[in-house]
């Protein structure tokens, strides 16, 4: 697999770089960003994969989250892919809505036309991207996964379905029960069809009911998030975790909203959480 470097910026003695490559999973050109801490110049380092939310690209987290200082201190690489396939011929929402199509891949493998030609973000994040990262960069095979909103949904579902591939999971404001919220129902019906049994494999609450693995999970949720009650429903995840005696830490953070101001306030705690498990 070949990659093309399209930008490089030194940051906290490490390097933030953007790359483009042709994706076999998504059948289009894809872009990702990577932050390599200074330790990567001397040894292979563990990796945190970050999945962003609706409307985002690889740039939002890297530019707004303020994660690089702590990543440099700890010696953890961060990889941030785009949130969906893009380019000529890639399907988009006919009405231009932000919660379907471009920027809204939902980290699943679509089975319905016209989406199934390109929208295989699950395969891309789980298999293709890590293989590419481990081929081209000085990283080891210790991985963690995290995300925000739609990306929090992706981090939870991918981590729970692939516990052998990750050491830990974290999320900010995740969509935890998409089969029971408008964002998830809209996306799943378009991408996966009307058979709701097919939806269950991409719902964190449903996955938590059946998993035997016990990957540590950290979730932060703002109490002033405008999407809290209709879309995010964190209590559903708390209830399932309690019933299953799953090691979930879910913190309700008073006064915080859904923005990157919230993420920037707690991202260093998430990096320390992952570092503990990446180096255990």
Short mmCIF file of C-alpha atoms in Angstrom, two decimals:
data_model
loop_
_atom_site.label_atom_id
_atom_site.label_comp_id
_atom_site.label_asym_id
_atom_site.label_seq_id
_atom_site.Cartn_x
_atom_site.Cartn_y
_atom_site.Cartn_z
CA UNK A 1 0.00 0.00 0.00
CA UNK A 2 1.40 3.38 -1.00
CA UNK A 3 0.68 6.68 0.71
CA UNK A 4 1.30 10.30 -0.28
CA UNK A 5 2.32 12.92 2.28
CA UNK A 6 0.32 16.12 1.76
CA UNK A 7 1.32 18.16 4.84
CA UNK A 8 3.82 18.13 7.74
CA UNK A 9 3.96 20.33 10.84
CA UNK A 10 6.28 20.02 13.81
CA UNK A 11 4.45 20.11 17.15
CA UNK A 12 5.79 19.51 20.68
CA UNK A 13 8.97 18.03 19.17
CA UNK A 14 6.88 15.48 17.26
CA UNK A 15 5.22 15.67 13.85
CA UNK A 16 1.65 16.09 12.67
CA UNK A 17 1.30 14.79 9.12
CA UNK A 18 -1.51 14.26 6.64
CA UNK A 19 -1.51 11.51 4.04
CA UNK A 20 -3.66 10.42 1.14
CA UNK A 21 -3.99 6.91 -0.25
CA UNK A 22 -6.26 4.80 -2.40
CA UNK A 23 -8.52 2.72 -0.16
CA UNK A 24 -9.50 -0.77 -1.23
CA UNK A 25 -12.20 -0.94 1.47
CA UNK A 26 -13.87 2.30 0.43
CA UNK A 27 -13.10 2.27 -3.29
CA UNK A 28 -11.90 5.88 -3.29
CA UNK A 29 -9.03 8.11 -2.24
CA UNK A 30 -8.91 8.61 1.53
CA UNK A 31 -7.06 11.01 3.81
CA UNK A 32 -5.86 10.50 7.35
CA UNK A 33 -3.78 12.46 9.85
CA UNK A 34 -1.16 11.08 12.20
CA UNK A 35 0.65 12.64 15.12
CA UNK A 36 4.02 11.00 15.80
CA UNK A 37 5.43 11.90 19.24
CA UNK A 38 9.16 12.58 19.59
CA UNK A 39 9.72 9.08 21.03
CA UNK A 40 8.82 7.62 17.62
CA UNK A 41 12.19 8.75 16.29
CA UNK A 42 13.85 6.17 18.54
CA UNK A 43 11.34 3.36 19.08
CA UNK A 44 7.99 2.02 18.04
CA UNK A 45 5.12 3.63 19.97
CA UNK A 46 1.49 2.61 20.71
CA UNK A 47 -1.38 4.15 18.77
CA UNK A 48 -4.68 5.80 19.70
CA UNK A 49 -7.17 5.73 16.81
CA UNK A 50 -9.54 8.69 16.99
CA UNK A 51 -12.92 8.65 15.22
CA UNK A 52 -14.59 12.01 14.70
CA UNK A 53 -18.27 12.90 14.53
CA UNK A 54 -20.81 14.09 11.99
CA UNK A 55 -19.59 16.63 9.40
CA UNK A 56 -15.94 16.25 10.48
CA UNK A 57 -12.80 15.29 8.55
CA UNK A 58 -9.38 14.20 9.78
CA UNK A 59 -8.62 17.84 10.63
CA UNK A 60 -11.14 18.67 13.36
CA UNK A 61 -9.61 16.68 16.19
CA UNK A 62 -6.00 17.42 15.33
CA UNK A 63 -6.58 21.17 15.14
CA UNK A 64 -9.07 21.68 17.99
CA UNK A 65 -8.62 19.02 20.68
CA UNK A 66 -5.25 20.09 22.08
CA UNK A 67 -4.11 16.48 22.32
CA UNK A 68 -0.55 16.73 21.01
CA UNK A 69 1.17 18.07 24.13
CA UNK A 70 0.09 15.11 26.24
CA UNK A 71 0.61 12.64 23.38
CA UNK A 72 4.19 13.92 23.11
CA UNK A 73 4.73 13.63 26.85
CA UNK A 74 3.38 10.08 27.00
CA UNK A 75 4.84 8.84 23.74
CA UNK A 76 1.56 7.86 22.05
CA UNK A 77 0.82 8.26 18.34
CA UNK A 78 -2.64 9.46 17.30
CA UNK A 79 -4.28 8.50 14.01
CA UNK A 80 -7.40 10.32 12.81
CA UNK A 81 -9.12 9.10 9.63
CA UNK A 82 -11.80 10.93 7.72
CA UNK A 83 -15.39 10.17 8.74
CA UNK A 84 -16.60 8.84 5.39
CA UNK A 85 -15.53 8.09 1.82
CA UNK A 86 -15.41 11.09 -0.50
CA UNK A 87 -14.87 11.91 -4.14
CA UNK A 88 -16.50 11.65 -7.56
CA UNK A 89 -19.11 8.93 -7.63
CA UNK A 90 -19.44 8.60 -3.85
CA UNK A 91 -23.09 8.72 -2.83
CA UNK A 92 -24.38 11.60 -0.71
CA UNK A 93 -27.71 12.49 0.88
CA UNK A 94 -30.11 13.60 -1.83
CA UNK A 95 -31.45 16.41 0.34
CA UNK A 96 -28.02 17.59 1.47
CA UNK A 97 -28.65 16.65 5.12
CA UNK A 98 -25.60 16.53 7.37
CA UNK A 99 -26.44 13.24 9.10
CA UNK A 100 -26.27 10.96 6.05
CA UNK A 101 -23.71 10.53 3.30
CA UNK A 102 -20.52 12.58 3.10
CA UNK A 103 -19.14 13.19 6.59
CA UNK A 104 -21.58 10.68 8.06
CA UNK A 105 -20.18 7.20 7.44
CA UNK A 106 -21.28 5.90 10.89
CA UNK A 107 -18.36 3.43 10.99
CA UNK A 108 -20.35 0.54 9.53
CA UNK A 109 -20.36 -1.57 6.36
CA UNK A 110 -23.30 -0.50 4.20
CA UNK A 111 -25.29 -3.23 2.48
CA UNK A 112 -27.81 -1.10 0.57
CA UNK A 113 -27.53 0.74 -2.74
CA UNK A 114 -26.16 3.29 -3.48
CA UNK A 115 -24.11 3.27 -0.27
CA UNK A 116 -22.62 -0.23 -0.45
CA UNK A 117 -20.17 0.71 -3.23
CA UNK A 118 -18.13 2.94 -0.89
CA UNK A 119 -19.45 3.10 2.68
CA UNK A 120 -17.38 0.42 4.44
CA UNK A 121 -15.88 2.51 7.21
CA UNK A 122 -15.98 -0.43 9.63
CA UNK A 123 -13.62 -2.49 7.47
CA UNK A 124 -11.44 0.54 6.86
CA UNK A 125 -10.96 1.38 10.55
CA UNK A 126 -10.65 -2.19 11.81
CA UNK A 127 -8.38 -3.66 9.14
CA UNK A 128 -7.10 -1.49 6.30
CA UNK A 129 -6.02 1.62 8.21
CA UNK A 130 -4.10 -0.16 11.02
CA UNK A 131 -2.34 -2.36 8.46
CA UNK A 132 -1.28 0.74 6.55
CA UNK A 133 -0.16 2.59 9.71
CA UNK A 134 1.85 -0.37 10.97
CA UNK A 135 3.49 -0.79 7.56
CA UNK A 136 4.60 2.81 7.11
CA UNK A 137 5.20 4.27 10.58
CA UNK A 138 7.25 3.45 13.71
CA UNK A 139 4.34 2.11 15.75
CA UNK A 140 3.77 -1.16 17.57
CA UNK A 141 0.61 -3.28 17.65
CA UNK A 142 -0.71 -1.87 20.94
CA UNK A 143 -3.87 0.00 19.95
CA UNK A 144 -6.59 1.99 21.68
CA UNK A 145 -9.68 3.54 20.13
CA UNK A 146 -11.65 6.69 20.99
CA UNK A 147 -14.10 9.07 19.39
CA UNK A 148 -16.72 11.80 19.67
CA UNK A 149 -20.48 11.62 19.00
CA UNK A 150 -20.87 9.49 15.84
CA UNK A 151 -17.19 8.65 16.34
CA UNK A 152 -17.89 7.70 19.95
CA UNK A 153 -20.46 5.26 18.59
CA UNK A 154 -17.78 3.96 16.23
CA UNK A 155 -15.17 3.59 18.96
CA UNK A 156 -17.55 1.72 21.27
CA UNK A 157 -18.91 -0.66 18.64
CA UNK A 158 -15.56 -1.36 16.96
CA UNK A 159 -13.83 -1.88 20.29
CA UNK A 160 -16.56 -4.14 21.66
CA UNK A 161 -16.64 -6.24 18.49
CA UNK A 162 -12.85 -6.56 18.30
CA UNK A 163 -11.55 -6.75 21.89
CA UNK A 164 -8.46 -8.66 20.78
CA UNK A 165 -7.33 -5.67 18.68
CA UNK A 166 -7.55 -2.93 21.33
CA UNK A 167 -6.37 -2.33 24.88
CA UNK A 168 -9.00 0.27 25.82
CA UNK A 169 -11.93 2.35 24.56
CA UNK A 170 -13.04 5.90 25.32
CA UNK A 171 -15.66 8.29 24.02
CA UNK A 172 -16.97 11.83 24.32
CA UNK A 173 -20.73 12.31 23.93
CA UNK A 174 -21.21 8.99 22.09
CA UNK A 175 -24.36 7.79 20.35
CA UNK A 176 -24.69 4.71 22.57
CA UNK A 177 -28.04 3.28 21.44
CA UNK A 178 -28.44 4.24 17.75
CA UNK A 179 -31.25 1.77 17.11
CA UNK A 180 -33.37 3.94 19.42
CA UNK A 181 -32.43 7.49 18.34
CA UNK A 182 -33.22 9.54 15.21
CA UNK A 183 -29.60 9.83 13.97
CA UNK A 184 -29.04 6.11 14.19
CA UNK A 185 -32.40 5.06 12.82
CA UNK A 186 -32.01 7.30 9.77
CA UNK A 187 -28.48 6.15 9.01
CA UNK A 188 -29.12 2.46 9.67
CA UNK A 189 -32.25 2.31 7.51
CA UNK A 190 -30.41 3.88 4.57
CA UNK A 191 -27.12 2.02 4.97
CA UNK A 192 -28.34 -1.36 6.27
CA UNK A 193 -31.99 -1.64 5.21
CA UNK A 194 -35.19 -2.10 7.16
CA UNK A 195 -34.29 -5.39 8.89
CA UNK A 196 -33.55 -4.21 12.41
CA UNK A 197 -31.76 -7.43 13.27
CA UNK A 198 -28.95 -6.18 11.00
CA UNK A 199 -28.70 -3.00 13.07
CA UNK A 200 -27.84 -4.72 16.35
CA UNK A 201 -24.19 -5.36 15.42
CA UNK A 202 -23.60 -1.59 15.36
CA UNK A 203 -25.29 -0.67 18.65
CA UNK A 204 -23.07 -0.37 21.74
CA UNK A 205 -25.85 -1.19 24.19
CA UNK A 206 -26.75 -4.36 22.31
CA UNK A 207 -23.11 -5.40 22.01
CA UNK A 208 -22.50 -4.81 25.70
CA UNK A 209 -25.32 -7.22 26.55
CA UNK A 210 -23.52 -10.09 24.85
CA UNK A 211 -19.78 -9.50 25.11
CA UNK A 212 -17.63 -11.72 27.29
CA UNK A 213 -14.59 -9.44 26.98
CA UNK A 214 -14.03 -6.70 29.54
CA UNK A 215 -12.08 -3.93 27.79
CA UNK A 216 -11.93 -0.86 30.03
CA UNK A 217 -14.21 1.94 28.80
CA UNK A 218 -14.16 5.62 29.75
CA UNK A 219 -17.00 7.94 28.63
CA UNK A 220 -17.40 11.66 29.27
CA UNK A 221 -20.74 13.33 28.61
CA UNK A 222 -21.66 16.98 29.10
CA UNK A 223 -24.87 17.77 30.97
CA UNK A 224 -25.56 20.81 28.75
CA UNK A 225 -25.24 18.88 25.50
CA UNK A 226 -28.17 19.84 23.26
CA UNK A 227 -28.29 16.28 21.85
CA UNK A 228 -28.27 14.57 25.25
CA UNK A 229 -31.87 13.44 25.65
CA UNK A 230 -32.95 12.77 22.05
CA UNK A 231 -29.82 11.35 20.45
CA UNK A 232 -27.18 10.28 22.99
CA UNK A 233 -29.08 8.63 25.87
CA UNK A 234 -26.09 7.74 28.10
CA UNK A 235 -28.32 6.23 30.79
CA UNK A 236 -29.05 3.33 28.44
CA UNK A 237 -25.35 2.42 28.42
CA UNK A 238 -25.08 2.84 32.18
CA UNK A 239 -28.03 0.50 32.73
CA UNK A 240 -26.63 -2.25 30.49
CA UNK A 241 -23.14 -1.97 31.95
CA UNK A 242 -24.55 -2.21 35.46
CA UNK A 243 -26.59 -5.29 34.59
CA UNK A 244 -23.57 -6.94 32.94
CA UNK A 245 -21.10 -5.80 35.62
CA UNK A 246 -19.01 -4.30 32.84
CA UNK A 247 -16.02 -2.04 33.76
CA UNK A 248 -17.52 1.18 32.40
CA UNK A 249 -16.71 4.61 33.80
CA UNK A 250 -19.23 7.19 32.56
CA UNK A 251 -18.81 10.70 33.92
CA UNK A 252 -21.47 13.37 33.53
CA UNK A 253 -19.60 16.67 33.29
CA UNK A 254 -21.67 19.60 34.56
CA UNK A 255 -22.21 22.50 32.16
CA UNK A 256 -20.31 21.08 29.17
CA UNK A 257 -21.85 20.92 25.71
CA UNK A 258 -21.16 18.88 22.54
CA UNK A 259 -18.31 21.00 21.22
CA UNK A 260 -14.54 20.71 21.00
CA UNK A 261 -14.32 23.02 24.03
CA UNK A 262 -15.62 20.00 25.93
CA UNK A 263 -13.22 17.58 24.27
CA UNK A 264 -10.23 19.86 24.86
CA UNK A 265 -11.12 20.08 28.55
CA UNK A 266 -10.80 16.31 29.15
CA UNK A 267 -8.69 14.91 26.31
CA UNK A 268 -5.55 14.73 28.44
CA UNK A 269 -7.35 12.55 30.98
CA UNK A 270 -8.40 10.24 28.15
CA UNK A 271 -4.85 10.01 26.83
CA UNK A 272 -3.58 9.10 30.31
CA UNK A 273 -6.34 6.50 30.62
CA UNK A 274 -5.33 4.88 27.35
CA UNK A 275 -1.60 5.11 28.10
CA UNK A 276 -2.12 3.13 31.31
CA UNK A 277 -3.65 0.26 29.36
CA UNK A 278 -1.42 0.54 26.30
CA UNK A 279 1.64 0.05 28.48
CA UNK A 280 0.26 -2.44 31.00
#
